[in-house]
Coordinates of C-alpha atoms in Angstrom, one line a residue:
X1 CA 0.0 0.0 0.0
X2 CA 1.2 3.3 -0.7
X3 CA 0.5 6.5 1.6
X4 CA 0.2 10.6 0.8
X5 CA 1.6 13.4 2.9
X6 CA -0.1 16.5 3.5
X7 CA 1.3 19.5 4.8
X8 CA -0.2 23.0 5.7
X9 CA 2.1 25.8 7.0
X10 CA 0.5 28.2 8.4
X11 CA 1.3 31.5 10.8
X12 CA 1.6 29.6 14.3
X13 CA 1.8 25.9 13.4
X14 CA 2.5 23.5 10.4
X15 CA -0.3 20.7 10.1
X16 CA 0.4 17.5 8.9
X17 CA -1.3 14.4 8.1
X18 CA -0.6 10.8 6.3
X19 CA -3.4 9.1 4.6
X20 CA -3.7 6.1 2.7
X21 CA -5.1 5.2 -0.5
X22 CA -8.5 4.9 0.6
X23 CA -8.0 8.5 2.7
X24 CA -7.8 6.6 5.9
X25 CA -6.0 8.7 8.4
X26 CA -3.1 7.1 9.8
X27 CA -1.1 9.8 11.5
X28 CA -2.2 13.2 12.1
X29 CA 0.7 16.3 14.2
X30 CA 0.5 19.7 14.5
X31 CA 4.5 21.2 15.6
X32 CA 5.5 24.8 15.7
X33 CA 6.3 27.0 12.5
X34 CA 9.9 28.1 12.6
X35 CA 10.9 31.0 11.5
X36 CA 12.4 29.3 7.9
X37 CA 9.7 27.3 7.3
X38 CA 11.5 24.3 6.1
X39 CA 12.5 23.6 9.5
X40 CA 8.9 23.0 10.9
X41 CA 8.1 21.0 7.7
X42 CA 11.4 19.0 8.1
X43 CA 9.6 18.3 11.8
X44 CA 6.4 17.7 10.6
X45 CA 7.5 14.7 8.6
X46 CA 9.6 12.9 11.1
X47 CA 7.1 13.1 13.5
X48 CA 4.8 11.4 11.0
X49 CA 6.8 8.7 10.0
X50 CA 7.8 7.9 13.7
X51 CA 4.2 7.8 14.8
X52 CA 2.6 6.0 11.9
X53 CA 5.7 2.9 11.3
X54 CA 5.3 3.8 7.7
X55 CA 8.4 3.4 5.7
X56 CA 9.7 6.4 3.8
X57 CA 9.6 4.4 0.6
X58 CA 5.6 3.8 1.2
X59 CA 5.1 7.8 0.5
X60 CA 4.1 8.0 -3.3
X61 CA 3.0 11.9 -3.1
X62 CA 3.6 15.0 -0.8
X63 CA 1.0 17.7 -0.8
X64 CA 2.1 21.5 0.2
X65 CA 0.0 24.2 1.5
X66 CA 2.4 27.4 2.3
X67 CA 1.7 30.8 2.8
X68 CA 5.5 31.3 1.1
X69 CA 4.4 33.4 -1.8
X70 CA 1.9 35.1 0.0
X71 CA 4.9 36.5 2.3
X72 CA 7.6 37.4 -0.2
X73 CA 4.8 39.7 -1.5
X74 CA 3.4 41.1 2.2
X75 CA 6.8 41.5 3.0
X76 CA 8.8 42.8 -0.1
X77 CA 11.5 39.5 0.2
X78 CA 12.4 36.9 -2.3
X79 CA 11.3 38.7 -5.3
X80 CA 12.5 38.6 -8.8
X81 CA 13.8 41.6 -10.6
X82 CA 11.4 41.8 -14.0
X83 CA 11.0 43.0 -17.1
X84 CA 7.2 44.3 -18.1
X85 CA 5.9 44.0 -21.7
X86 CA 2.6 45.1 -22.6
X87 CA 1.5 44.3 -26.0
X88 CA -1.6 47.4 -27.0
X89 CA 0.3 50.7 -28.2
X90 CA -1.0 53.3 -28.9
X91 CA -4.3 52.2 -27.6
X92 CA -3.1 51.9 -23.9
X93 CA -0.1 54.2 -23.1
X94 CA -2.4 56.3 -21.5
X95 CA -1.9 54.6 -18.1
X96 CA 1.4 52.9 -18.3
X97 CA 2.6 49.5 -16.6
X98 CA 2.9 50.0 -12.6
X99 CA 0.6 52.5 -12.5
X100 CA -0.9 52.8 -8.7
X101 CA 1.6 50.6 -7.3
X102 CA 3.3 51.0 -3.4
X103 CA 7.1 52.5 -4.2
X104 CA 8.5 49.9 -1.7
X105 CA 7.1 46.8 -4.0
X106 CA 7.4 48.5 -7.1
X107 CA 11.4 49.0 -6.2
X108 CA 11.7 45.5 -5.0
X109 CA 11.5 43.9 -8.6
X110 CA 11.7 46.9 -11.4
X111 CA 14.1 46.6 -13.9
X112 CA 12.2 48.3 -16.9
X113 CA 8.9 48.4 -19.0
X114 CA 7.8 48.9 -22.4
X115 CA 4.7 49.4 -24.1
X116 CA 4.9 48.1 -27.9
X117 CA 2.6 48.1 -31.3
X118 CA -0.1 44.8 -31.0
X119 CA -3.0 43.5 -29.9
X120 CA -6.9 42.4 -30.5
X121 CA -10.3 43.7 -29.9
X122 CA -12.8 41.5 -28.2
X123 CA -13.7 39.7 -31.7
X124 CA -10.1 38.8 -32.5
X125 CA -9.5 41.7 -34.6
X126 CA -5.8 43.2 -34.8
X127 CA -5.5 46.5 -33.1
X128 CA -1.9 46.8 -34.5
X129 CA 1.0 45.1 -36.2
X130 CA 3.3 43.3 -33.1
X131 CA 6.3 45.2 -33.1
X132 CA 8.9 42.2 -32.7
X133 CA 11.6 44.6 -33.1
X134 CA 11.4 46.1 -29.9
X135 CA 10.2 43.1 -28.7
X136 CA 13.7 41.6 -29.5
X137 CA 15.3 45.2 -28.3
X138 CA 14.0 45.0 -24.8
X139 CA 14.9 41.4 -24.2
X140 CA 18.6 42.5 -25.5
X141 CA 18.7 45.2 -23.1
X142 CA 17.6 43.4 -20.2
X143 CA 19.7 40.6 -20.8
X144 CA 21.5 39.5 -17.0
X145 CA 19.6 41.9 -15.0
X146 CA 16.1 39.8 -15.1
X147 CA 14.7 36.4 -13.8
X148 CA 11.0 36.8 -15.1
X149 CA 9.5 38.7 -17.9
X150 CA 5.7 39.4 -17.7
X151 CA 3.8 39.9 -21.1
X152 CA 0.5 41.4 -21.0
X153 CA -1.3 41.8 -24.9
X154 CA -4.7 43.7 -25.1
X155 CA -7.7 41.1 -25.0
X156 CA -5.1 38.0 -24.9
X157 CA -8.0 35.9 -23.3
X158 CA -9.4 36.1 -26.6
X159 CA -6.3 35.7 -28.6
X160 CA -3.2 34.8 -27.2
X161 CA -1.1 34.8 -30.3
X162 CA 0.8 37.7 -29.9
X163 CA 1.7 36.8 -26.0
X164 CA 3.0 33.4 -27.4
X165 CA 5.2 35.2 -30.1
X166 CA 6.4 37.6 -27.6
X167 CA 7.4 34.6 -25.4
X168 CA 9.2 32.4 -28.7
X169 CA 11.6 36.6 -29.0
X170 CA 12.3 37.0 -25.5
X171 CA 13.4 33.5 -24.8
X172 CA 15.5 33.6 -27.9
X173 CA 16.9 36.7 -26.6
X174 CA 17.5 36.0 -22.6
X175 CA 17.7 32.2 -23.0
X176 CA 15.4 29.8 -21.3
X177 CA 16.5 30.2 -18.0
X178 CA 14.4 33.0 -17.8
X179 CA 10.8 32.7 -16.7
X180 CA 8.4 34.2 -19.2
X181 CA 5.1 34.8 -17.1
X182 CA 2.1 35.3 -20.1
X183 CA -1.3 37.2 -18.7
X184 CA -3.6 35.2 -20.4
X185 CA -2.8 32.5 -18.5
X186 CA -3.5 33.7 -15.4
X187 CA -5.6 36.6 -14.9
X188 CA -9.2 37.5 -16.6
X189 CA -10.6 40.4 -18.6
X190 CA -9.6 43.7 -17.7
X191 CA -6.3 45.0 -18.4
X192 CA -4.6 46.6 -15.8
X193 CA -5.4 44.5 -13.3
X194 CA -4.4 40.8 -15.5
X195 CA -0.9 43.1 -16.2
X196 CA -0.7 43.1 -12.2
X197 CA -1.6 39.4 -11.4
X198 CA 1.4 38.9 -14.2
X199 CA 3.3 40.9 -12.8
X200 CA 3.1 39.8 -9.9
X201 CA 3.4 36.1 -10.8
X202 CA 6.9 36.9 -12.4
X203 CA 8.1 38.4 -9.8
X204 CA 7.5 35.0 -7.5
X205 CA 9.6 33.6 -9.6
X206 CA 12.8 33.1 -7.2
X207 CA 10.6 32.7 -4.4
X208 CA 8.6 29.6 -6.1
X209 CA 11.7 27.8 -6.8
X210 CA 12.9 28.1 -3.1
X211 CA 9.4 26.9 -2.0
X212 CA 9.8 24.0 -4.1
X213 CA 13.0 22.9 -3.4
X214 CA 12.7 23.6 0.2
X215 CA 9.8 20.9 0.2
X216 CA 11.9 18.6 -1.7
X217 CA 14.9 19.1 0.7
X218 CA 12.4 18.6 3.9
X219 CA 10.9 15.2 2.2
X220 CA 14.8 14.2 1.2
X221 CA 16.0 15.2 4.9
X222 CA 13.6 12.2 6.0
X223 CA 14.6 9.9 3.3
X224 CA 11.6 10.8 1.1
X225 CA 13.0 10.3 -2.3
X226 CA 10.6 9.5 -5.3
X227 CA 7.7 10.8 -4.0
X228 CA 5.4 13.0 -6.7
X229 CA 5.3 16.8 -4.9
X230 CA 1.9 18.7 -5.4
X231 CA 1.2 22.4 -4.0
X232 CA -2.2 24.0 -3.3
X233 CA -3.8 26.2 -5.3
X234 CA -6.3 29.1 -4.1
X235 CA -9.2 27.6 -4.8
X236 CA -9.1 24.3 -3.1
X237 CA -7.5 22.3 -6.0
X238 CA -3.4 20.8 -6.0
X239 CA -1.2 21.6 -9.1
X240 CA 2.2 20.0 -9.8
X241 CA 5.2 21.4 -8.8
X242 CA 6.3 22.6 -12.2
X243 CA 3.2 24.0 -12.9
X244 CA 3.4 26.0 -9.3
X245 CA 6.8 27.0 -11.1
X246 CA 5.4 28.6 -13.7
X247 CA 2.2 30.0 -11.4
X248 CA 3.1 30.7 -8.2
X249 CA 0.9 33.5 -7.6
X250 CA -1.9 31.0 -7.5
X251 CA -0.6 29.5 -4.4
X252 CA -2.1 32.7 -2.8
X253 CA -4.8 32.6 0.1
X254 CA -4.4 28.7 -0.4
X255 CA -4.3 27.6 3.5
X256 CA -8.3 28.8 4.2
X257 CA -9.3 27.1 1.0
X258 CA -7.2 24.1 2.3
X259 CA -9.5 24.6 5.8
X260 CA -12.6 24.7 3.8
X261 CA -12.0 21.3 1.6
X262 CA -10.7 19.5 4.5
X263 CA -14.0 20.8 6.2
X264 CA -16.1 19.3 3.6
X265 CA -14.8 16.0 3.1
X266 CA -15.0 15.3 7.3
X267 CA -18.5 16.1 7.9
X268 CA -20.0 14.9 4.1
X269 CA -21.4 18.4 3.4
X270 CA -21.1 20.6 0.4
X271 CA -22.9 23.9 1.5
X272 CA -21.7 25.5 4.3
X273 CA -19.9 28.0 6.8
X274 CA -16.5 27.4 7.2
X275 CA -14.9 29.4 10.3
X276 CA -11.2 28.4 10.5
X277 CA -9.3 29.5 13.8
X278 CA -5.7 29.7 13.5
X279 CA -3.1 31.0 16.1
X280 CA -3.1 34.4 14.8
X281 CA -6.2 35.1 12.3
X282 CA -9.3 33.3 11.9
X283 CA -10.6 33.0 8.2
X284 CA -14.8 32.4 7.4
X285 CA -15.1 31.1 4.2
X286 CA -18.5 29.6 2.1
X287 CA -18.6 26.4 0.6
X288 CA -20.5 25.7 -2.6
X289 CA -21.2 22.6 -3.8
X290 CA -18.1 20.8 -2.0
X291 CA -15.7 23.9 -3.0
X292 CA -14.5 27.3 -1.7
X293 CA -16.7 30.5 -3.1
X294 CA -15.1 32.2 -5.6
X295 CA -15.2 36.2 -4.8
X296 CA -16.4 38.4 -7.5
X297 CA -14.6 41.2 -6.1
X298 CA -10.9 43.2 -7.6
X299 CA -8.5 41.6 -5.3
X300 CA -5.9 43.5 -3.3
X301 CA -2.6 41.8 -2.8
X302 CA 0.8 43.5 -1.3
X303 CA -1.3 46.9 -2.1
X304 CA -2.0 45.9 -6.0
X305 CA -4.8 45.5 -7.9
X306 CA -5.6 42.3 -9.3
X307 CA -8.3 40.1 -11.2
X308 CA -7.0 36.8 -10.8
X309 CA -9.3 34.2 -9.5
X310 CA -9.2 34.4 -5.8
X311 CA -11.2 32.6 -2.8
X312 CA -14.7 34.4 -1.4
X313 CA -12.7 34.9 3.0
X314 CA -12.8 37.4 5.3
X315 CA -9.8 36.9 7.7
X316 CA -9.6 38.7 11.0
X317 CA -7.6 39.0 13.9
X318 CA -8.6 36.6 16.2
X319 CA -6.8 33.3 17.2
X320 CA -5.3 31.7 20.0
X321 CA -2.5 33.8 20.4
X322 CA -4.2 37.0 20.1
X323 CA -2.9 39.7 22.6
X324 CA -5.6 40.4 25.0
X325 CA -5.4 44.2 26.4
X326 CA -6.8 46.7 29.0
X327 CA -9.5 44.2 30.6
X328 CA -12.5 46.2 31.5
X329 CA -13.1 49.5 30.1
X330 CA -10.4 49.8 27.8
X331 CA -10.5 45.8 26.7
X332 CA -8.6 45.6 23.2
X333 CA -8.6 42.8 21.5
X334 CA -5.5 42.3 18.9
X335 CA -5.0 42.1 16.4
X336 CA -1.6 40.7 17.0
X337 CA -1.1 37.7 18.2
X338 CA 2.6 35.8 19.7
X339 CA 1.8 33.2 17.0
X340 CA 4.0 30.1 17.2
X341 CA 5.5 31.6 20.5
X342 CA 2.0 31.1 22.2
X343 CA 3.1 27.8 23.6
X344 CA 6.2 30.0 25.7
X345 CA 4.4 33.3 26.0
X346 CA 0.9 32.4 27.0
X347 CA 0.0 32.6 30.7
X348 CA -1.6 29.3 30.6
X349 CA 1.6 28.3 29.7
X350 CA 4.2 29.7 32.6
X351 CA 4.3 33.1 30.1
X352 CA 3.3 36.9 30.8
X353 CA 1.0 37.3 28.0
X354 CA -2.2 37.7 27.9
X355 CA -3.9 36.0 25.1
X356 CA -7.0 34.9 23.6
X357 CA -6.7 30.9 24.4
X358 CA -6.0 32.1 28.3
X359 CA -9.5 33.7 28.6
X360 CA -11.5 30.5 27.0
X361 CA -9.1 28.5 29.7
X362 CA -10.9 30.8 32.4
X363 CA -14.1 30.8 31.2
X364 CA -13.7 26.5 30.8
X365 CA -14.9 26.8 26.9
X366 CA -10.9 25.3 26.6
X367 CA -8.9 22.3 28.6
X368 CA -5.2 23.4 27.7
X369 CA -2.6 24.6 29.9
X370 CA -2.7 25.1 33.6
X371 CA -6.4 26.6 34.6
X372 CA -4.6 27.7 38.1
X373 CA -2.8 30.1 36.1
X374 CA -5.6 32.1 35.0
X375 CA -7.4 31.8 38.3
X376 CA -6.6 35.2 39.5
X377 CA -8.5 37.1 36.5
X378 CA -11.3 38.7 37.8
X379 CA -14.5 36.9 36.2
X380 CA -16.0 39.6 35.4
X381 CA -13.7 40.6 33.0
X382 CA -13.0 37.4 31.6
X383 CA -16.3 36.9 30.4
X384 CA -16.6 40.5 28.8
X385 CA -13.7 39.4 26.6
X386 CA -15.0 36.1 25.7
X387 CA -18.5 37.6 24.8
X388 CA -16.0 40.0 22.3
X389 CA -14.5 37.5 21.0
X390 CA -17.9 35.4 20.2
X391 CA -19.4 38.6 18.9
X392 CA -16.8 39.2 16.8
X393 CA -16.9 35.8 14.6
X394 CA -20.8 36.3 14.7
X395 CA -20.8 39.9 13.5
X396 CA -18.1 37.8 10.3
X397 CA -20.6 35.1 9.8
X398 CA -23.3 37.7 9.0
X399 CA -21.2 39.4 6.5
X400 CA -20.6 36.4 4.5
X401 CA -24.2 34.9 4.7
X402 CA -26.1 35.8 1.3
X403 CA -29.5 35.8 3.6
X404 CA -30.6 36.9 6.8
X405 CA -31.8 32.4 7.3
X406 CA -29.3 30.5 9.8
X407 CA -27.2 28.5 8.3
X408 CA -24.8 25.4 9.2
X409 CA -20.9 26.6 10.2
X410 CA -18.2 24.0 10.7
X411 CA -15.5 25.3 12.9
X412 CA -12.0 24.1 12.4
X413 CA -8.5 24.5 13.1
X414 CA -6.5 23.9 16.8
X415 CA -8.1 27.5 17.3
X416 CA -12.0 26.9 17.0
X417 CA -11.9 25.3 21.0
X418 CA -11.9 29.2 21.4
X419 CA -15.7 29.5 20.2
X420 CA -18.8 28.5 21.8
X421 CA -21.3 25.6 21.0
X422 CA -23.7 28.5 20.0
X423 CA -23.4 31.3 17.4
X424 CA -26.1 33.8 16.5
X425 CA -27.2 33.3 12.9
X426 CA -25.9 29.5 12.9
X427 CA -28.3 27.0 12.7
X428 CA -25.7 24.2 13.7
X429 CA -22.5 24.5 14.7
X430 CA -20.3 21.3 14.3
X431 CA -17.0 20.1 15.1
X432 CA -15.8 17.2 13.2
X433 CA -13.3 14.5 14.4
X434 CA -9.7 15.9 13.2
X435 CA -11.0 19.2 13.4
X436 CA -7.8 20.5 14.0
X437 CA -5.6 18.8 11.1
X438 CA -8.7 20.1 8.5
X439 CA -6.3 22.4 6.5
X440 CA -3.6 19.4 6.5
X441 CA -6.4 16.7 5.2
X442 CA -8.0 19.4 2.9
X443 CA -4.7 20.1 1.0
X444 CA -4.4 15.6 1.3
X445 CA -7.3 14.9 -0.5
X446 CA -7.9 17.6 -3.1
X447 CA -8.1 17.1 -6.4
X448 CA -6.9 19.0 -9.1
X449 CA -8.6 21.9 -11.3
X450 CA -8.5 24.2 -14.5
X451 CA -10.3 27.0 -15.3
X452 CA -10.8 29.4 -18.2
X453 CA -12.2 32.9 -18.9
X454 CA -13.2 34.2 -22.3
X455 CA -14.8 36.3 -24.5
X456 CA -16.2 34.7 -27.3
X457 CA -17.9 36.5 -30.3
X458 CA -20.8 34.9 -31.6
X459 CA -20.8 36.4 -35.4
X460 CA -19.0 33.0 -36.6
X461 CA -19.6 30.1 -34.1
X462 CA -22.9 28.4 -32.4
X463 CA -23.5 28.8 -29.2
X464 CA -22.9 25.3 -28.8
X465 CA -19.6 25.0 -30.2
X466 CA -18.3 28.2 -27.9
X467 CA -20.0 26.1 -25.1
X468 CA -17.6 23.1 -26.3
X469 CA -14.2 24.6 -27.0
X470 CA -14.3 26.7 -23.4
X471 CA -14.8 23.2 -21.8
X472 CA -12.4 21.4 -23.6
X473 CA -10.0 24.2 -22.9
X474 CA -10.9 24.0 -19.0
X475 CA -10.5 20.1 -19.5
X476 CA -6.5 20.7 -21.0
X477 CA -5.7 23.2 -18.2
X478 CA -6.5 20.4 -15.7
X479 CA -4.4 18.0 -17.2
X480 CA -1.5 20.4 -17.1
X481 CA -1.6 21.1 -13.3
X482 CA -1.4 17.2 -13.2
X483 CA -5.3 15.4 -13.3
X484 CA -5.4 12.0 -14.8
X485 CA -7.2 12.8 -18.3
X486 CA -9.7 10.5 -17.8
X487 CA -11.1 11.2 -14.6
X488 CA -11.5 15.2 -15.4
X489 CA -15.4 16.5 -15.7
X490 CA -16.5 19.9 -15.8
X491 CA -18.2 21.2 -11.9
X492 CA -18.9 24.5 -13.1
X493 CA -19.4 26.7 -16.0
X494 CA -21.3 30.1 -16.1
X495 CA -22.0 32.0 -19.4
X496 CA -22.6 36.2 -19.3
X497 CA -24.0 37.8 -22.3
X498 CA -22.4 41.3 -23.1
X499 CA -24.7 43.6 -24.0
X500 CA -22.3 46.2 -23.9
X501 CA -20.3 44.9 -27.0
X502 CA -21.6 44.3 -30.0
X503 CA -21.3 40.9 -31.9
X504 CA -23.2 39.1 -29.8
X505 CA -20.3 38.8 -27.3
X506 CA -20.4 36.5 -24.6
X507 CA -18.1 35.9 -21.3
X508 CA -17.6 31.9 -21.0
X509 CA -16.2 30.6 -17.6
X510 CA -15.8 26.9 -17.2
X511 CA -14.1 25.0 -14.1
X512 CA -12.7 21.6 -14.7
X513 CA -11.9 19.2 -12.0
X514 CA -9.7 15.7 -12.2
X515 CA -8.1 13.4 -9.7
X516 CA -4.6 12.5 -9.3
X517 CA -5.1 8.9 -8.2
X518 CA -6.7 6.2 -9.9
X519 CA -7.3 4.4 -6.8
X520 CA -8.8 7.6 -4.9
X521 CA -11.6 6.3 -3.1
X522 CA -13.3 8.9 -0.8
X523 CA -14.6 7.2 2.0
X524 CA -15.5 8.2 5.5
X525 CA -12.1 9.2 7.4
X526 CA -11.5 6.5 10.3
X527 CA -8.8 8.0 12.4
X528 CA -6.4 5.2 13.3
X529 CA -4.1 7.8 15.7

């Protein structure tokens, strides 16, 4: 029999679980993220393999959820210096590349940008001539001082050619050692903000290749050699490792979609609340039909505008190592937290910190720690903060429910034991078994996905045959990021008629989804532990 790993890093700990081919739990930790990362991965996997007798040869695939992208960005480290091409002069030099981005980010991976002759309209029509010359120029110049290139064309979701010709000049110019990120293949219509998801793709490429190795050195470290290495993607799906080479921007916001599969597959349910507490954040997130809400809404990442698919959360400061401040009239709570240094810092645990996982110790919602040491805070107070607390997830929950009816919320993560039994505007609460390893199954037992946006015209095609070649293409992106071809079906696909344009334009979305295993059988989880 051979077993899968599954790893979520998150802000306080890394998760981990090993399950079998039949998804039967066999080992389940949760040790402290260290300040590289690697380390507490590297942790995570020994303490596996010790607990669970399995042999290090048995592990077939490792799944990755990390929050290693996400941070490079947040905190301007491990970026790529880049090169921007966009493909739509004159049309678009009114508003140039980098337009309305934060100085600090923009200096942490500038090298130059261009704006050159090419381009479509919506139908496929040529706005211009492609100006390969100073396609060729650029990459010439540039030459040694970039690791990425991003190439953004005008209406490239609708025709991509002059992004792939750009792509064939550049890499004859810089070689192929340089990552060529292409907007069409990862953000939808609207220009500026598919130039910033590509931009900011490129710029992850260092970053990516550090995360991936890392992961590879961790599994190696614990004699893990041949094992097939997946990464989560942001909307609850896995993609290869190459193919988070060449996308890492779509490992972003990954852990709560991680959170909200894994919450799915324990309790059998596909429409839901999912409230995820963490050490430092807690994240609410919606399922629908077995997978994470998509959000309809421009994206803000690092302080940029973006249109890339991202997941439907709202994440705020609350977990167990929030900082709990002036009890009584001048209660504050966070929205920092000591994160991984809760087990050191807490007062529950010898430490001088107040935090969010001492009060539900002194109220006796919690059973961690030493109760004596809380003992002496006046009760009073404690339960003023612990009504905060509860208020504040409630007043979340409201904001993500669609109606005003109670609905079912499925609290997860090593956090939730924070949260009472009872929430206003929750018809259920409920707490599955491995609540607190969710994010670690969730990331174990996704599958894998590909999705496409595009404008299609109508003047020359049926409906029916746009409806086919948007799936098909949905279908091919799947297989890339690594489903089995014959297992992939389409889950979702939305059409939007654009009354705006003429032609009879139409907006196709479709959403394939594929498994990685043959054998995958998804079965209740029995947890052998």
């Amino acid at each position: 029999m051979t077993y899968r790993i599954g790893i979520d890093v998150g802000g306080t700990h890394t998760d981990a679980v090993i399950l079998d081919e039949q998804n039967v739990l066999h080992a389940k930790t949760k040790v402290a993220t260290t300040e590289d990362v690697g380390g507490g991965i590297q942790e995570a996997i020994r303490v596996l393999l010790a607990e669970s007798g399995i042999q290090p040869a048995q592990i077939a695939s490792a799944m990755l959820g990390t929050t290693h992208c996400t941070n490079a960005i947040v905190e301007r480290k491990r970026l790529s210096k880049i090169g921007v091409i966009r493909i739509g002069a004159p049309a678009t030099d009114a508003i140039p590349p980098y337009s309305d981005w934060p100085q600090d980010l923009l200096e942490a991976i500038f090298v130059g940008s261009t704006i050159v002759h090419g381009g479509h309209e919506y139908t496929g029509q040529r706005l211009s001539r492609l100006d390969e010359e100073e396609i060729r120029r650029m990459g010439a110049q540039w030459r040694g001082k970039v690791k990425a290139v991003a190439v953004t064309s005008v209406f490239s979701p609708v025709d991509a050619s002059d992004e792939l010709r750009a792509k064939q000049l550049l890499q004859e110019e810089l070689g192929a050692e340089v990552a060529i990120s292409l907007s069409h293949e990862i953000g939808n219509i609207g220009l500026l903000e598919r130039e910033n998801a590509t931009i900011l793709n490129a710029s992850l490429t260092e970053a990516a290749q550090q995360m991936v190795s890392g992961f590879q050195q961790s599994l190696s470290a614990n004699g893990i050699e041949n094992a097939h290495i997946y990464l989560s993607q942001n909307d609850g799906t896995l993609m290869t490792a190459e193919y988070a080479r060449r996308f890492p921007v779509l490992t972003i916001a990954s852990g709560p979609t991680n959170s909200v599969r894994g919450a799915s597959f324990l309790c059998g349910i596909e429409d839901a609340l999912v409230v995820d507490v963490g050490g430092t954040t807690t994240d609410i997130g919606v399922l629908t039909k077995g997978f994470p809400r998509e959000s309809s809404l421009v994206a803000q990442i690092g302080g940029v505008r973006t249109n890339f698919r991202m997941p439907d959360l709202l994440s705020f400061g609350l977990g167990g190592g929030t900082r709990i401040r002036g009890l009584g009239a001048e209660l504050q709570v966070g929205p920092d937290s000591v994160g991984y240094r809760l087990s050191k810092e807490g007062l529950i645990f010898g430490g001088e910190v107040l935090t969010a996982s001492d009060i539900a110790v002194a109220v006796g919602q919690a059973q961690i720690g030493d109760a004596q040491k809380v003992a002496h805070l006046p009760a009073e107070d404690v339960q003023l903060v612990f009504q905060k607390m509860t208020v504040m997830v409630e007043e979340a929950i409201d904001r993500m429910k669609t109606s005003a009816e109670p609905v079912p919320a499925i609290l997860v993560g090593g956090g939730s034991i924070l949260l009472p039994d009872q929430l206003q505007g929750v018809s259920e609460v409920i707490r599955p078994e491995n609540y607190e390893v969710a994010n670690a199954i969730g990331v174990t037992i996704a599958q894998v996905s590909g999705q496409i946006d595009r404008i299609y015209a109508n003047e020359t095609r049926t409906r029916e045959e746009i409806l086919e070649d948007c799936q098909q293409l949905a279908i091919a992106e799947a297989v890339r990021a690594g489903a089995l071809p014959e297992t992939v079906k389409i889950v979702d696909i939305e059409e939007v008629p654009l009354a705006y344009l003429s032609g009879n334009a139409v907006r196709m979305r479709a959403k394939a989804v594929g498994e990685l295993f043959p054998t995958s059988i998804h079965v209740g989880l029995k947890d052998r532990v």
